[in-house]
Short mmCIF file of C-alpha atoms in Angstrom, two decimals:
data_model
loop_
_atom_site.label_atom_id
_atom_site.label_comp_id
_atom_site.label_asym_id
_atom_site.label_seq_id
_atom_site.Cartn_x
_atom_site.Cartn_y
_atom_site.Cartn_z
CA MET E 1104 37.51 -96.10 122.77
CA ALA E 1105 34.33 -94.69 124.31
CA ASN E 1106 33.58 -92.73 121.14
CA LYS E 1107 34.07 -95.80 118.98
CA SER E 1108 31.68 -97.82 121.14
CA SER E 1109 29.11 -95.04 120.97
CA GLY E 1110 29.44 -94.94 117.20
CA GLN E 1111 28.93 -98.68 116.92
CA GLU E 1112 25.80 -98.46 119.10
CA SER E 1113 24.31 -95.70 116.96
CA GLU E 1114 24.99 -97.72 113.82
CA SER E 1115 23.13 -100.70 115.28
CA ILE E 1116 19.88 -98.74 115.72
CA PRO E 1117 17.64 -99.77 112.81
CA GLU E 1118 16.26 -97.04 110.58
CA TYR E 1119 12.50 -96.38 110.62
CA THR E 1120 11.78 -96.59 106.91
CA ALA E 1121 8.87 -94.93 105.10
CA GLU E 1122 7.41 -98.38 104.41
CA GLU E 1123 7.55 -99.28 108.11
CA GLU E 1124 5.89 -95.97 108.96
CA ARG E 1125 3.06 -96.70 106.51
CA GLU E 1126 2.67 -100.18 107.99
CA ASP E 1127 2.58 -98.73 111.51
CA ASN E 1128 -0.09 -96.23 110.45
CA ARG E 1129 -2.10 -99.08 108.95
CA LEU E 1130 -1.90 -101.14 112.14
CA TRP E 1131 -2.51 -98.23 114.51
CA ARG E 1132 -4.90 -95.28 114.24
CA THR E 1133 -4.60 -92.19 116.41
CA VAL E 1134 -7.88 -90.48 117.31
CA VAL E 1135 -8.98 -87.72 119.67
CA ILE E 1136 -11.90 -88.61 121.94
CA GLY E 1137 -13.01 -86.32 124.73
CA GLU E 1138 -9.99 -84.06 124.05
CA GLN E 1139 -7.65 -86.99 124.71
CA GLU E 1140 -5.44 -88.65 122.11
CA GLN E 1141 -6.01 -92.40 121.86
CA ARG E 1142 -4.36 -95.11 119.75
CA ILE E 1143 -6.45 -97.90 118.24
CA ASP E 1144 -4.97 -101.31 117.47
CA MET E 1145 -6.51 -101.72 114.00
CA LYS E 1146 -5.10 -105.22 113.50
CA VAL E 1147 -6.87 -106.73 116.51
CA ILE E 1148 -10.25 -105.20 115.61
CA GLU E 1149 -10.04 -105.97 111.87
CA PRO E 1150 -12.48 -108.96 112.05
CA TYR E 1151 -15.04 -106.85 113.94
CA ARG E 1152 -15.09 -103.58 111.99
CA ARG E 1153 -18.40 -104.54 110.36
CA VAL E 1154 -20.05 -103.96 113.73
CA ILE E 1155 -20.72 -100.33 112.72
CA SER E 1156 -21.77 -99.11 109.27
CA HIS E 1157 -23.48 -96.19 107.55
CA GLY E 1158 -27.06 -96.93 106.54
CA GLY E 1159 -27.76 -93.86 104.43
CA TYR E 1160 -29.93 -90.89 105.39
CA TYR E 1161 -33.51 -90.14 106.42
CA GLY E 1162 -35.69 -87.05 106.11
CA ASP E 1163 -34.20 -83.80 104.81
CA GLY E 1164 -30.52 -82.94 105.03
CA LEU E 1165 -27.66 -85.09 106.31
CA ASN E 1166 -29.60 -87.04 108.95
CA ALA E 1167 -27.54 -90.22 109.15
CA ILE E 1168 -28.69 -93.77 109.89
CA ILE E 1169 -25.95 -95.57 111.83
CA VAL E 1170 -26.23 -99.37 111.93
CA PHE E 1171 -24.72 -101.33 114.83
CA ALA E 1172 -24.75 -105.11 114.22
CA ALA E 1173 -24.13 -106.88 117.54
CA CYS E 1174 -23.67 -110.24 115.79
CA PHE E 1175 -20.23 -109.02 114.61
CA LEU E 1176 -18.96 -108.44 118.17
CA PRO E 1177 -16.13 -110.66 119.50
CA ASP E 1178 -16.79 -113.75 121.57
CA SER E 1179 -16.21 -113.15 125.30
CA SER E 1180 -14.27 -116.46 125.50
CA ARG E 1181 -11.29 -114.80 123.76
CA ALA E 1182 -8.27 -114.58 126.06
CA ASP E 1183 -7.73 -110.96 124.98
CA TYR E 1184 -11.45 -110.09 125.00
CA HIS E 1185 -11.12 -106.96 127.18
CA TYR E 1186 -8.24 -105.63 125.06
CA VAL E 1187 -10.23 -106.19 121.86
CA MET E 1188 -13.35 -104.54 123.31
CA GLU E 1189 -11.33 -101.56 124.56
CA ASN E 1190 -9.98 -100.94 121.05
CA LEU E 1191 -13.32 -101.68 119.41
CA PHE E 1192 -14.96 -99.18 121.73
CA LEU E 1193 -12.51 -96.46 120.61
CA TYR E 1194 -13.10 -97.43 116.97
CA VAL E 1195 -16.91 -97.25 117.33
CA ILE E 1196 -16.85 -93.86 119.06
CA SER E 1197 -14.35 -92.31 116.61
CA THR E 1198 -16.23 -93.75 113.60
CA LEU E 1199 -19.51 -92.39 114.92
CA GLU E 1200 -17.98 -88.91 115.14
CA LEU E 1201 -16.82 -89.16 111.51
CA MET E 1202 -20.18 -90.42 110.18
CA VAL E 1203 -22.45 -87.92 111.89
CA ALA E 1204 -22.79 -84.39 110.51
CA GLU E 1205 -26.24 -83.40 111.79
CA ASP E 1206 -29.07 -85.33 113.46
CA TYR E 1207 -28.86 -89.12 113.36
CA MET E 1208 -30.41 -92.35 114.54
CA ILE E 1209 -28.87 -95.64 115.59
CA VAL E 1210 -30.33 -98.95 114.42
CA TYR E 1211 -29.13 -101.66 116.80
CA LEU E 1212 -29.43 -105.10 115.17
CA ASN E 1213 -29.72 -107.41 118.16
CA GLY E 1214 -30.86 -110.59 116.41
CA ALA E 1215 -28.57 -113.60 115.88
CA THR E 1216 -26.36 -112.48 118.77
CA PRO E 1217 -25.62 -115.14 121.42
CA ARG E 1218 -25.19 -114.06 125.03
CA ARG E 1219 -21.42 -114.65 124.88
CA LYS E 1220 -21.17 -111.89 122.25
CA MET E 1221 -23.38 -109.37 124.01
CA PRO E 1222 -21.46 -106.34 125.32
CA GLY E 1223 -21.38 -106.07 129.09
CA LEU E 1224 -23.10 -103.41 131.15
CA GLY E 1225 -19.80 -101.65 131.90
CA TRP E 1226 -18.88 -101.42 128.19
CA MET E 1227 -22.26 -99.95 127.24
CA LYS E 1228 -22.18 -97.46 130.12
CA LYS E 1229 -18.65 -96.37 129.15
CA CYS E 1230 -19.71 -95.93 125.51
CA TYR E 1231 -22.56 -93.65 126.51
CA GLN E 1232 -20.42 -91.60 128.90
CA MET E 1233 -17.66 -91.01 126.32
CA ILE E 1234 -19.97 -90.02 123.48
CA ASP E 1235 -19.47 -86.33 122.75
CA ARG E 1236 -22.25 -84.04 124.03
CA ARG E 1237 -23.02 -83.02 120.44
CA LEU E 1238 -23.60 -86.66 119.49
CA ARG E 1239 -25.83 -87.26 122.51
CA LYS E 1240 -27.90 -84.19 121.69
CA ASN E 1241 -28.21 -84.96 117.97
CA LEU E 1242 -29.30 -88.58 118.49
CA LYS E 1243 -33.00 -88.58 117.60
CA SER E 1244 -33.81 -92.27 117.87
CA PHE E 1245 -32.26 -95.52 119.09
CA ILE E 1246 -34.06 -98.41 117.41
CA ILE E 1247 -33.44 -101.93 118.72
CA VAL E 1248 -34.39 -104.65 116.24
CA HIS E 1249 -35.28 -108.13 117.57
CA PRO E 1250 -34.81 -107.15 121.25
CA SER E 1251 -34.06 -110.05 123.57
CA TRP E 1252 -34.99 -110.34 127.23
CA PHE E 1253 -31.30 -109.83 128.01
CA ILE E 1254 -30.98 -106.50 126.15
CA ARG E 1255 -34.22 -105.23 127.70
CA THR E 1256 -32.83 -106.09 131.14
CA ILE E 1257 -29.51 -104.35 130.46
CA LEU E 1258 -31.32 -101.18 129.38
CA ALA E 1259 -33.55 -101.33 132.44
CA VAL E 1260 -30.48 -101.62 134.70
CA THR E 1261 -28.67 -98.74 132.94
CA ARG E 1262 -31.68 -96.43 133.15
CA PRO E 1263 -30.38 -94.72 136.34
CA PHE E 1264 -27.14 -93.80 134.52
CA ILE E 1265 -28.76 -92.30 131.43
CA SER E 1266 -30.98 -89.28 130.99
CA SER E 1267 -34.75 -89.50 130.65
CA LYS E 1268 -34.33 -87.80 127.26
CA PHE E 1269 -32.19 -90.69 126.03
CA SER E 1270 -34.60 -93.27 127.46
CA SER E 1271 -37.45 -91.68 125.52
CA LYS E 1272 -35.49 -92.16 122.26
CA ILE E 1273 -35.33 -95.97 122.64
CA LYS E 1274 -37.76 -97.87 120.44
CA TYR E 1275 -38.16 -101.66 120.17
CA VAL E 1276 -38.89 -103.18 116.76
CA SER E 1277 -39.77 -106.86 116.43
CA SER E 1278 -39.18 -107.40 112.69
CA LEU E 1279 -37.36 -106.08 109.63
CA SER E 1280 -40.69 -105.30 107.96
CA GLU E 1281 -41.62 -103.12 110.95
CA LEU E 1282 -38.23 -101.40 110.63
CA SER E 1283 -38.80 -100.74 106.92
CA GLY E 1284 -42.01 -98.91 107.86
CA LEU E 1285 -39.98 -96.48 109.96
CA ILE E 1286 -36.88 -95.76 107.87
CA PRO E 1287 -35.56 -96.16 104.30
CA MET E 1288 -33.77 -99.50 103.97
CA ASP E 1289 -32.04 -98.96 100.59
CA CYS E 1290 -28.54 -98.44 102.03
CA ILE E 1291 -28.80 -100.60 105.15
CA HIS E 1292 -26.81 -103.83 105.09
CA ILE E 1293 -28.62 -106.54 107.03
CA PRO E 1294 -26.40 -109.57 107.81
CA GLU E 1295 -27.68 -112.91 106.48
CA SER E 1296 -27.88 -114.33 110.01
CA ILE E 1297 -30.34 -111.59 110.99
CA VAL E 1298 -32.44 -112.08 107.84
CA SER E 1299 -32.61 -115.79 108.72
CA ILE E 1300 -33.68 -115.06 112.32
CA ASP E 1301 -36.32 -112.65 111.04
CA LEU E 1302 -37.80 -115.32 108.75
CA LYS E 1303 -37.88 -117.87 111.59
CA LEU E 1304 -39.67 -115.42 113.86
CA LYS E 1305 -42.25 -114.77 111.14
CA GLU E 1306 -42.94 -118.49 110.85
CA LYS E 1307 -43.71 -118.79 114.57
CA PRO E 1308 -47.46 -118.98 115.29
#
């Protein structure tokens, strides 16, 4: 009788089909960050993947321009905000490692981002600490476009946690035209909301 029961139990275990495996791989991505294997919930971050994109290259060689658009970050009023940000953090770090071959710069588009979407101090500090040493070393410039008082304050507060070398790489840019004078803009996608903010700022006396 015991054997029969055991057989019935084994028959009731559903098979993990190839289609289900593909679906699972689509919903979850396994990455290695800091020599540790991590799983990213791709479904929950799907609406926010535009936060990081490749903006082409500058200078000679494969010097990448990485664009981070803060306006695409999740709203902190979400009930699962911390879970989303945890997975988005892993996605950003792993994507950065894939995009960067040599030296690179980050263009941080801060405009059109309400306070409720701004990443917290802890999140930004964690991002910096988990970035691979190679990526820290190869970062040549960190350009912040349309910097707000809030982002300037956050960077001032984090200064004790970051190296003086990194601090020296931070550059504030007040307009898209100023940005275009520094880097090629051909492959950089600027969200419409940021273009609109830029035009409004130009119209101010």
